[in-house]
Amino acid sequence: MHDIIVIGGGPAGLAAAVYALDKQLDVMLICSHLGGKTGYTQQIQGHENPPAILGVEQAHHLRQRIEAVPERLVSDVVVGVFTHESAFHILGEHRTWHARAVIIATSAQPTMLGIPNERQLVGHGLGYSIPTHAQAMKGRHVGVVGAKARALRGTAELTQYAERIALIAPHTGHLNSLLGQRLCTHPKVDLFEGYKVRNVEAVDGQVQTMVVSQRDVVQRIPVSAVFVDMGLIPNTQMVRQTVQVDRDGFVVIDYRNQTSVPGIFAAGDVTNVPVEQILMAIGEGSRAAMYAYDYILARRLEMRSSAFIYQ
Ligand SMILES: Cc1cc2nc3c(=O)[nH]c(=O)nc-3n(C[C@H](O)[C@H](O)[C@H](O)COP(=O)(O)OP(=O)(O)OC[C@H]3O[C@@H](n4cnc5c(N)ncnc54)[C@H](O)[C@@H]3O)c2cc1C
């Protein structure tokens, strides 16, 4: 039986696995795609290296650390996590593993626009993470798609940098909230309530125009970038029967990154604590591993981990 099994090889899972390695624990990292969502860059026309929040290099370094011990790395898709007699059984498509503690770092997927050229435009002006790239939008015309709380928070941040923001709200969402009402009257924000994005047009592979419509009214909006923020879909199918998830399916954690089941921890975009940036995922993964180590330590000392007090 392993000490810790980490599910997910993005920055949260990599940080957790490397932390456990450094503590000389018997750790295994299982993932379907090593590196997770760390391979994206964003190019904005006329901006060679737009300022982005750091983290890619740190994630790359963590990846090299784990690749240096290939016996600790497994490529598989986890389909279930079960508890039985104070051990955890992790069911992959190819085999089953057993561990004393588990760290779930399987992340979430952004809801996509569903336009034909969407994948080609990602990183060429189309993005899903406003906090990462907002500061690169200085003086630009930008589109935001979505009216949930996250999209509105992102729009608020964009008012600090962008020249104009076209806020496309297919549904009312949180527009009636205090923030929503403030944004609706903000001089930089043009609200398109009830509109849908029909297309995003590119010139030389770079986003240039957003085409939106409401019934038969079609509008063409010139933009340098489009941020799609219509919500995240958590990858939690494999644990929904085992740990508590919130109404959107995100794993509920406490301040120690512990889930509703002692011994199962979670970190990164899969949790109900908003993260969505590489640096934060690295911090969360490290913290989950630290508390997973406490859990194992307490068991070795035949104590409860609540016996470990930090203040
Ligand atoms: C287009 C785009 C660009 C971004 N750009 C930046 C940026 O420049 N800077 C920044 O800080 N943040 C950026 N972000 C956000 C950042 O990438 C994420 O917040 C971060 O990667 C989350 O880390 P994570 O470890 O939680 O998940 P992820 O990086 O998504 O990794 C999830 C891991 O879980 C694995 N997995 C999922 N399900 C299973 C399963 N069933 N079995 C086994 N493995 C599984 C996956 O294979 C993967 O290894 C961007 C996000 C997107 C979508």
CSV table of C-alpha atoms and ligand atoms in Angstrom, one decimal:
chain,number,residue,atom,x,y,z
A,1,MET,CA,0.0,0.0,0.0
A,2,HIS,CA,1.3,3.5,-0.9
A,3,ASP,CA,1.3,6.4,1.5
A,4,ILE,CA,-0.3,8.9,-0.8
A,5,ILE,CA,-1.9,8.7,-4.2
A,6,VAL,CA,-2.2,12.0,-6.1
A,7,ILE,CA,-4.8,12.0,-8.8
A,8,GLY,CA,-4.0,14.7,-11.4
A,9,GLY,CA,-0.8,16.0,-13.0
A,10,GLY,CA,-1.4,19.7,-13.3
A,11,PRO,CA,0.3,22.3,-11.0
A,12,ALA,CA,-1.7,21.3,-8.0
A,13,GLY,CA,-1.0,17.5,-8.4
A,14,LEU,CA,2.6,18.1,-9.3
A,15,ALA,CA,3.2,20.3,-6.3
A,16,ALA,CA,1.5,17.8,-4.0
A,17,ALA,CA,3.5,14.8,-5.4
A,18,VAL,CA,6.9,16.7,-5.2
A,19,TYR,CA,6.1,17.8,-1.6
A,20,ALA,CA,5.4,14.2,-0.6
A,21,LEU,CA,8.5,13.0,-2.4
A,22,ASP,CA,10.6,15.5,-0.5
A,23,LYS,CA,9.1,14.1,2.7
A,24,GLN,CA,10.3,10.7,1.5
A,25,LEU,CA,6.8,9.3,1.5
A,26,ASP,CA,5.8,6.5,-0.8
A,27,VAL,CA,3.8,8.6,-3.3
A,28,MET,CA,2.3,7.8,-6.7
A,29,LEU,CA,1.0,10.4,-9.2
A,30,ILE,CA,-1.8,9.1,-11.5
A,31,CYS,CA,-2.9,11.3,-14.3
A,32,SER,CA,-4.3,11.3,-17.8
A,33,HIS,CA,-2.3,14.3,-19.1
A,34,LEU,CA,1.0,15.3,-17.3
A,35,GLY,CA,1.3,19.1,-16.9
A,36,GLY,CA,-2.5,19.7,-17.0
A,37,LYS,CA,-3.5,23.1,-18.3
A,38,THR,CA,0.0,24.7,-18.0
A,39,GLY,CA,0.8,24.7,-21.7
A,40,TYR,CA,-1.2,27.8,-22.7
A,41,THR,CA,0.2,31.2,-23.6
A,42,GLN,CA,-1.8,34.2,-24.8
A,43,GLN,CA,-0.8,36.3,-27.7
A,44,ILE,CA,-2.4,39.7,-28.2
A,45,GLN,CA,-1.9,41.6,-31.4
A,46,GLY,CA,0.9,44.3,-31.0
A,47,HIS,CA,2.0,42.7,-27.7
A,48,GLU,CA,5.0,40.4,-28.0
A,49,ASN,CA,5.0,39.1,-24.5
A,50,PRO,CA,1.8,40.2,-22.7
A,51,PRO,CA,2.3,40.3,-18.9
A,52,ALA,CA,0.8,37.2,-17.4
A,53,ILE,CA,0.7,35.9,-13.8
A,54,LEU,CA,3.8,33.8,-13.3
A,55,GLY,CA,3.7,30.1,-12.6
A,56,VAL,CA,4.4,28.2,-15.8
A,57,GLU,CA,8.2,27.9,-15.1
A,58,GLN,CA,7.5,26.7,-11.5
A,59,ALA,CA,5.1,24.1,-12.8
A,60,HIS,CA,7.6,23.0,-15.4
A,61,HIS,CA,10.3,22.6,-12.7
A,62,LEU,CA,7.9,20.5,-10.6
A,63,ARG,CA,7.1,18.4,-13.7
A,64,GLN,CA,10.9,17.7,-14.2
A,65,ARG,CA,11.2,16.6,-10.6
A,66,ILE,CA,8.5,14.0,-11.0
A,67,GLU,CA,9.7,12.9,-14.4
A,68,ALA,CA,13.1,12.2,-12.8
A,69,VAL,CA,11.4,9.3,-10.8
A,70,PRO,CA,9.3,7.6,-13.5
A,71,GLU,CA,8.4,4.7,-11.2
A,72,ARG,CA,6.3,7.3,-9.2
A,73,LEU,CA,4.3,8.3,-12.3
A,74,VAL,CA,1.3,6.4,-13.9
A,75,SER,CA,-0.6,7.4,-16.9
A,76,ASP,CA,-4.3,6.3,-16.4
A,77,VAL,CA,-7.8,7.7,-16.0
A,78,VAL,CA,-9.2,7.3,-12.5
A,79,VAL,CA,-12.8,6.2,-12.5
A,80,GLY,CA,-13.5,5.7,-8.8
A,81,VAL,CA,-12.2,6.3,-5.3
A,82,PHE,CA,-13.5,4.1,-2.5
A,83,THR,CA,-12.8,3.6,1.2
A,84,HIS,CA,-12.5,0.2,2.8
A,85,GLU,CA,-11.1,-0.6,6.3
A,86,SER,CA,-9.1,2.6,6.7
A,87,ALA,CA,-7.5,2.4,3.3
A,88,PHE,CA,-8.4,4.0,0.0
A,89,HIS,CA,-8.8,2.1,-3.3
A,90,ILE,CA,-8.3,4.1,-6.4
A,91,LEU,CA,-9.8,2.5,-9.5
A,92,GLY,CA,-8.1,3.3,-12.8
A,93,GLU,CA,-9.2,2.2,-16.2
A,94,HIS,CA,-6.2,-0.2,-16.2
A,95,ARG,CA,-5.7,-1.2,-12.6
A,96,THR,CA,-6.4,-0.5,-8.9
A,97,TRP,CA,-4.1,1.2,-6.4
A,98,HIS,CA,-4.3,1.3,-2.6
A,99,ALA,CA,-3.2,4.2,-0.4
A,100,ARG,CA,-3.4,5.5,3.2
A,101,ALA,CA,-4.2,9.0,1.9
A,102,VAL,CA,-5.5,10.5,-1.4
A,103,ILE,CA,-5.1,14.0,-3.0
A,104,ILE,CA,-7.6,14.8,-5.7
A,105,ALA,CA,-6.3,17.4,-8.2
A,106,THR,CA,-8.4,16.6,-11.2
A,107,SER,CA,-9.3,20.2,-12.0
A,108,ALA,CA,-12.3,21.6,-14.0
A,109,GLN,CA,-12.9,22.4,-17.6
A,110,PRO,CA,-14.2,25.8,-18.8
A,111,THR,CA,-17.6,25.8,-20.5
A,112,MET,CA,-16.8,26.5,-24.2
A,113,LEU,CA,-18.5,28.8,-26.6
A,114,GLY,CA,-19.2,26.0,-29.0
A,115,ILE,CA,-18.1,27.9,-32.1
A,116,PRO,CA,-16.3,25.9,-34.9
A,117,ASN,CA,-12.9,27.7,-34.7
A,118,GLU,CA,-12.7,27.9,-30.9
A,119,ARG,CA,-9.8,25.6,-30.3
A,120,GLN,CA,-7.6,27.3,-32.9
A,121,LEU,CA,-8.3,30.7,-31.4
A,122,VAL,CA,-7.4,29.8,-27.8
A,123,GLY,CA,-4.2,31.7,-27.0
A,124,HIS,CA,-4.6,34.0,-30.0
A,125,GLY,CA,-6.9,36.4,-28.3
A,126,LEU,CA,-9.5,33.9,-27.0
A,127,GLY,CA,-9.1,32.9,-23.4
A,128,TYR,CA,-11.0,31.6,-20.3
A,129,SER,CA,-9.1,33.1,-17.4
A,130,ILE,CA,-9.5,36.9,-17.0
A,131,PRO,CA,-7.4,37.2,-13.8
A,132,THR,CA,-4.4,35.8,-15.6
A,133,HIS,CA,-4.5,38.2,-18.6
A,134,ALA,CA,-6.5,41.3,-17.5
A,135,GLN,CA,-3.4,43.4,-17.1
A,136,ALA,CA,-2.4,42.8,-20.7
A,137,MET,CA,-5.6,44.5,-21.9
A,138,LYS,CA,-4.4,48.0,-21.3
A,139,GLY,CA,-6.1,50.4,-23.7
A,140,ARG,CA,-7.9,47.5,-25.6
A,141,HIS,CA,-11.4,46.7,-26.6
A,142,VAL,CA,-12.3,43.4,-25.0
A,143,GLY,CA,-15.3,41.0,-25.0
A,144,VAL,CA,-16.5,39.1,-21.9
A,145,VAL,CA,-19.0,36.3,-22.4
A,146,GLY,CA,-21.0,35.3,-19.3
A,147,ALA,CA,-22.9,36.8,-16.4
A,148,LYS,CA,-22.1,34.5,-13.6
A,149,ALA,CA,-20.3,35.9,-10.5
A,150,ARG,CA,-16.9,35.0,-11.9
A,151,ALA,CA,-17.5,36.7,-15.2
A,152,LEU,CA,-18.7,39.9,-13.4
A,153,ARG,CA,-15.6,39.8,-11.1
A,154,GLY,CA,-13.4,39.5,-14.2
A,155,THR,CA,-15.3,42.4,-15.9
A,156,ALA,CA,-14.7,44.5,-12.8
A,157,GLU,CA,-11.0,43.8,-13.1
A,158,LEU,CA,-10.9,44.6,-16.8
A,159,THR,CA,-12.4,48.1,-16.1
A,160,GLN,CA,-9.0,48.9,-14.5
A,161,TYR,CA,-7.1,48.2,-17.8
A,162,ALA,CA,-9.3,47.9,-20.9
A,163,GLU,CA,-10.6,50.9,-22.9
A,164,ARG,CA,-14.0,49.3,-23.6
A,165,ILE,CA,-15.6,46.1,-22.5
A,166,ALA,CA,-18.5,44.4,-24.3
A,167,LEU,CA,-20.2,42.2,-21.7
A,168,ILE,CA,-22.2,39.6,-23.5
A,169,ALA,CA,-24.8,38.2,-21.0
A,170,PRO,CA,-26.8,35.4,-22.7
A,171,HIS,CA,-28.8,35.1,-19.4
A,172,THR,CA,-29.4,37.6,-16.6
A,173,GLY,CA,-27.2,35.5,-14.3
A,174,HIS,CA,-25.8,37.8,-11.5
A,175,LEU,CA,-26.5,41.0,-13.3
A,176,ASN,CA,-29.0,42.0,-10.6
A,177,SER,CA,-26.3,41.7,-7.9
A,178,LEU,CA,-24.7,44.9,-6.6
A,179,LEU,CA,-21.6,44.3,-8.7
A,180,GLY,CA,-23.8,43.5,-11.8
A,181,GLN,CA,-25.7,46.8,-11.4
A,182,ARG,CA,-22.5,48.8,-10.9
A,183,LEU,CA,-21.1,47.3,-14.1
A,184,CYS,CA,-24.3,47.9,-16.1
A,185,THR,CA,-23.8,51.7,-15.5
A,186,HIS,CA,-20.0,51.7,-15.8
A,187,PRO,CA,-18.8,54.1,-18.6
A,188,LYS,CA,-16.5,51.5,-20.0
A,189,VAL,CA,-19.0,48.6,-20.1
A,190,ASP,CA,-21.4,48.0,-23.0
A,191,LEU,CA,-24.0,45.4,-21.9
A,192,PHE,CA,-25.4,43.0,-24.4
A,193,GLU,CA,-28.1,41.2,-22.4
A,194,GLY,CA,-29.8,38.3,-24.0
A,195,TYR,CA,-27.3,38.2,-26.8
A,196,LYS,CA,-25.4,35.0,-27.9
A,197,VAL,CA,-22.0,34.8,-29.5
A,198,ARG,CA,-22.4,33.5,-33.1
A,199,ASN,CA,-18.8,33.7,-34.2
A,200,VAL,CA,-15.4,35.1,-33.3
A,201,GLU,CA,-13.6,36.2,-36.4
A,202,ALA,CA,-9.8,36.3,-36.7
A,203,VAL,CA,-7.4,38.0,-39.1
A,204,ASP,CA,-4.0,36.3,-39.5
A,205,GLY,CA,-5.1,33.8,-36.8
A,206,GLN,CA,-5.6,36.6,-34.3
A,207,VAL,CA,-9.0,37.5,-32.7
A,208,GLN,CA,-10.4,40.7,-34.3
A,209,THR,CA,-14.2,40.7,-34.2
A,210,MET,CA,-17.0,39.2,-32.1
A,211,VAL,CA,-20.3,38.6,-33.8
A,212,VAL,CA,-23.2,38.6,-31.4
A,213,SER,CA,-27.0,38.3,-32.0
A,214,GLN,CA,-30.3,38.5,-30.3
A,215,ARG,CA,-33.1,37.0,-32.5
A,216,ASP,CA,-32.5,38.7,-35.9
A,217,VAL,CA,-30.4,41.6,-34.5
A,218,VAL,CA,-26.7,41.0,-35.4
A,219,GLN,CA,-23.9,43.1,-34.1
A,220,ARG,CA,-20.2,43.0,-35.0
A,221,ILE,CA,-18.0,44.2,-32.2
A,222,PRO,CA,-14.2,44.9,-32.9
A,223,VAL,CA,-12.2,43.4,-30.0
A,224,SER,CA,-8.5,42.4,-29.4
A,225,ALA,CA,-9.5,39.6,-27.0
A,226,VAL,CA,-12.5,37.6,-25.9
A,227,PHE,CA,-12.8,36.0,-22.5
A,228,VAL,CA,-15.3,33.2,-22.1
A,229,ASP,CA,-16.5,32.8,-18.5
A,230,MET,CA,-19.6,30.8,-18.6
A,231,GLY,CA,-18.7,28.6,-15.7
A,232,LEU,CA,-16.3,25.6,-14.9
A,233,ILE,CA,-17.3,22.0,-15.1
A,234,PRO,CA,-15.4,20.1,-12.4
A,235,ASN,CA,-13.8,16.7,-13.1
A,236,THR,CA,-15.3,15.0,-10.0
A,237,GLN,CA,-17.3,12.1,-11.5
A,238,MET,CA,-14.9,9.6,-9.8
A,239,VAL,CA,-15.4,11.0,-6.3
A,240,ARG,CA,-19.0,12.3,-6.2
A,241,GLN,CA,-20.2,9.2,-4.3
A,242,THR,CA,-17.3,9.3,-1.8
A,243,VAL,CA,-16.8,12.9,-0.7
A,244,GLN,CA,-19.0,15.9,-0.4
A,245,VAL,CA,-19.3,18.1,-3.4
A,246,ASP,CA,-21.1,21.5,-3.7
A,247,ARG,CA,-24.2,22.0,-5.9
A,248,ASP,CA,-21.9,22.6,-9.0
A,249,GLY,CA,-20.0,19.4,-8.3
A,250,PHE,CA,-16.8,21.0,-6.8
A,251,VAL,CA,-15.1,19.1,-4.0
A,252,VAL,CA,-15.8,20.8,-0.6
A,253,ILE,CA,-12.6,21.4,1.4
A,254,ASP,CA,-11.7,22.9,4.8
A,255,TYR,CA,-8.6,25.1,5.6
A,256,ARG,CA,-6.4,22.0,5.5
A,257,ASN,CA,-7.6,21.1,2.1
A,258,GLN,CA,-9.3,18.1,3.7
A,259,THR,CA,-12.6,16.8,2.2
A,260,SER,CA,-15.6,15.5,4.1
A,261,VAL,CA,-13.6,12.1,4.4
A,262,PRO,CA,-10.6,12.2,6.6
A,263,GLY,CA,-7.6,11.1,4.6
A,264,ILE,CA,-8.9,12.4,1.3
A,265,PHE,CA,-7.6,15.9,0.4
A,266,ALA,CA,-8.2,18.0,-2.7
A,267,ALA,CA,-6.4,20.9,-4.3
A,268,GLY,CA,-6.5,23.2,-7.3
A,269,ASP,CA,-9.4,24.0,-9.7
A,270,VAL,CA,-11.4,20.9,-8.6
A,271,THR,CA,-12.2,22.4,-5.2
A,272,ASN,CA,-15.0,24.8,-4.0
A,273,VAL,CA,-12.2,27.4,-3.2
A,274,PRO,CA,-11.6,29.5,-6.3
A,275,VAL,CA,-8.1,29.1,-7.5
A,276,GLU,CA,-7.8,29.2,-11.3
A,277,GLN,CA,-4.1,30.3,-11.5
A,278,ILE,CA,-1.0,28.2,-11.6
A,279,LEU,CA,0.7,29.8,-8.7
A,280,MET,CA,-2.3,29.3,-6.5
A,281,ALA,CA,-2.7,25.7,-7.6
A,282,ILE,CA,0.9,25.0,-6.6
A,283,GLY,CA,0.3,26.5,-3.2
A,284,GLU,CA,-2.9,24.6,-2.7
A,285,GLY,CA,-1.3,21.3,-3.8
A,286,SER,CA,1.6,21.8,-1.4
A,287,ARG,CA,-0.8,22.5,1.5
A,288,ALA,CA,-2.9,19.5,0.7
A,289,ALA,CA,0.3,17.4,0.8
A,290,MET,CA,1.4,18.9,4.0
A,291,TYR,CA,-1.9,18.0,5.7
A,292,ALA,CA,-1.9,14.6,4.1
A,293,TYR,CA,1.5,14.1,5.6
A,294,ASP,CA,0.1,15.1,9.0
A,295,TYR,CA,-2.7,12.6,8.6
A,296,ILE,CA,-0.2,9.8,7.9
A,297,LEU,CA,2.1,10.9,10.7
A,298,ALA,CA,-0.8,10.9,13.1
A,299,ARG,CA,-1.7,7.3,12.1
A,300,ARG,CA,1.9,6.2,12.5
A,301,LEU,CA,1.8,7.7,16.0
A,302,GLU,CA,-1.6,6.1,16.6
A,303,MET,CA,-3.2,9.5,17.1
A,304,ARG,CA,-5.8,11.6,15.4
A,305,SER,CA,-4.4,14.3,13.1
A,306,SER,CA,-6.5,16.9,15.0
A,307,ALA,CA,-3.8,16.4,17.7
A,308,PHE,CA,-1.5,18.5,15.5
A,309,ILE,CA,-2.1,22.1,16.5
A,310,TYR,CA,-0.4,24.9,14.5
A,311,GLN,CA,-0.9,28.0,16.7
B,1,LIG,C1,-6.7,28.4,-21.8
B,1,LIG,C2,-6.2,28.6,-20.4
B,1,LIG,C3,-5.1,29.4,-20.2
B,1,LIG,C4,-4.6,29.6,-18.9
B,1,LIG,N1,-3.4,30.4,-18.7
B,1,LIG,C5,-2.9,30.6,-17.5
B,1,LIG,C6,-1.7,31.3,-17.3
B,1,LIG,O1,-1.1,31.9,-18.2
B,1,LIG,N2,-1.3,31.5,-16.0
B,1,LIG,C7,-2.0,31.0,-14.9
B,1,LIG,O2,-1.6,31.2,-13.8
B,1,LIG,N3,-3.1,30.2,-15.1
B,1,LIG,C8,-3.6,30.0,-16.4
B,1,LIG,N4,-4.7,29.3,-16.5
B,1,LIG,C9,-5.4,28.6,-15.3
B,1,LIG,C10,-4.5,27.4,-14.9
B,1,LIG,O3,-4.1,26.7,-16.1
B,1,LIG,C11,-5.2,26.5,-14.0
B,1,LIG,O4,-5.8,27.3,-12.9
B,1,LIG,C12,-4.3,25.5,-13.4
B,1,LIG,O5,-3.7,24.7,-14.4
B,1,LIG,C13,-5.1,24.5,-12.4
B,1,LIG,O6,-4.3,23.5,-12.0
B,1,LIG,P1,-4.8,22.1,-11.5
B,1,LIG,O7,-3.6,21.3,-11.1
B,1,LIG,O8,-5.9,22.3,-10.6
B,1,LIG,O9,-5.5,21.5,-12.8
B,1,LIG,P2,-5.0,21.2,-14.3
B,1,LIG,O10,-3.8,22.0,-14.7
B,1,LIG,O11,-6.2,21.3,-15.2
B,1,LIG,O12,-4.6,19.6,-14.2
B,1,LIG,C14,-5.6,18.6,-14.0
B,1,LIG,C15,-5.0,17.3,-14.1
B,1,LIG,O13,-5.9,16.3,-13.7
B,1,LIG,C16,-5.8,15.2,-14.6
B,1,LIG,N5,-7.1,14.5,-14.6
B,1,LIG,C17,-8.4,15.0,-14.7
B,1,LIG,N6,-9.3,14.0,-14.6
B,1,LIG,C18,-8.6,12.8,-14.4
B,1,LIG,C19,-8.9,11.5,-14.2
B,1,LIG,N7,-10.2,11.1,-14.1
B,1,LIG,N8,-7.9,10.6,-14.0
B,1,LIG,C20,-6.6,11.0,-14.0
B,1,LIG,N9,-6.2,12.2,-14.2
B,1,LIG,C21,-7.2,13.1,-14.4
B,1,LIG,C22,-5.5,15.9,-16.0
B,1,LIG,O14,-4.9,14.9,-16.9
B,1,LIG,C23,-4.4,16.9,-15.5
B,1,LIG,O15,-3.2,16.2,-15.3
B,1,LIG,C24,-5.2,29.0,-17.8
B,1,LIG,C25,-6.4,28.2,-18.0
B,1,LIG,C26,-6.8,28.0,-19.3
B,1,LIG,C27,-8.0,27.1,-19.5
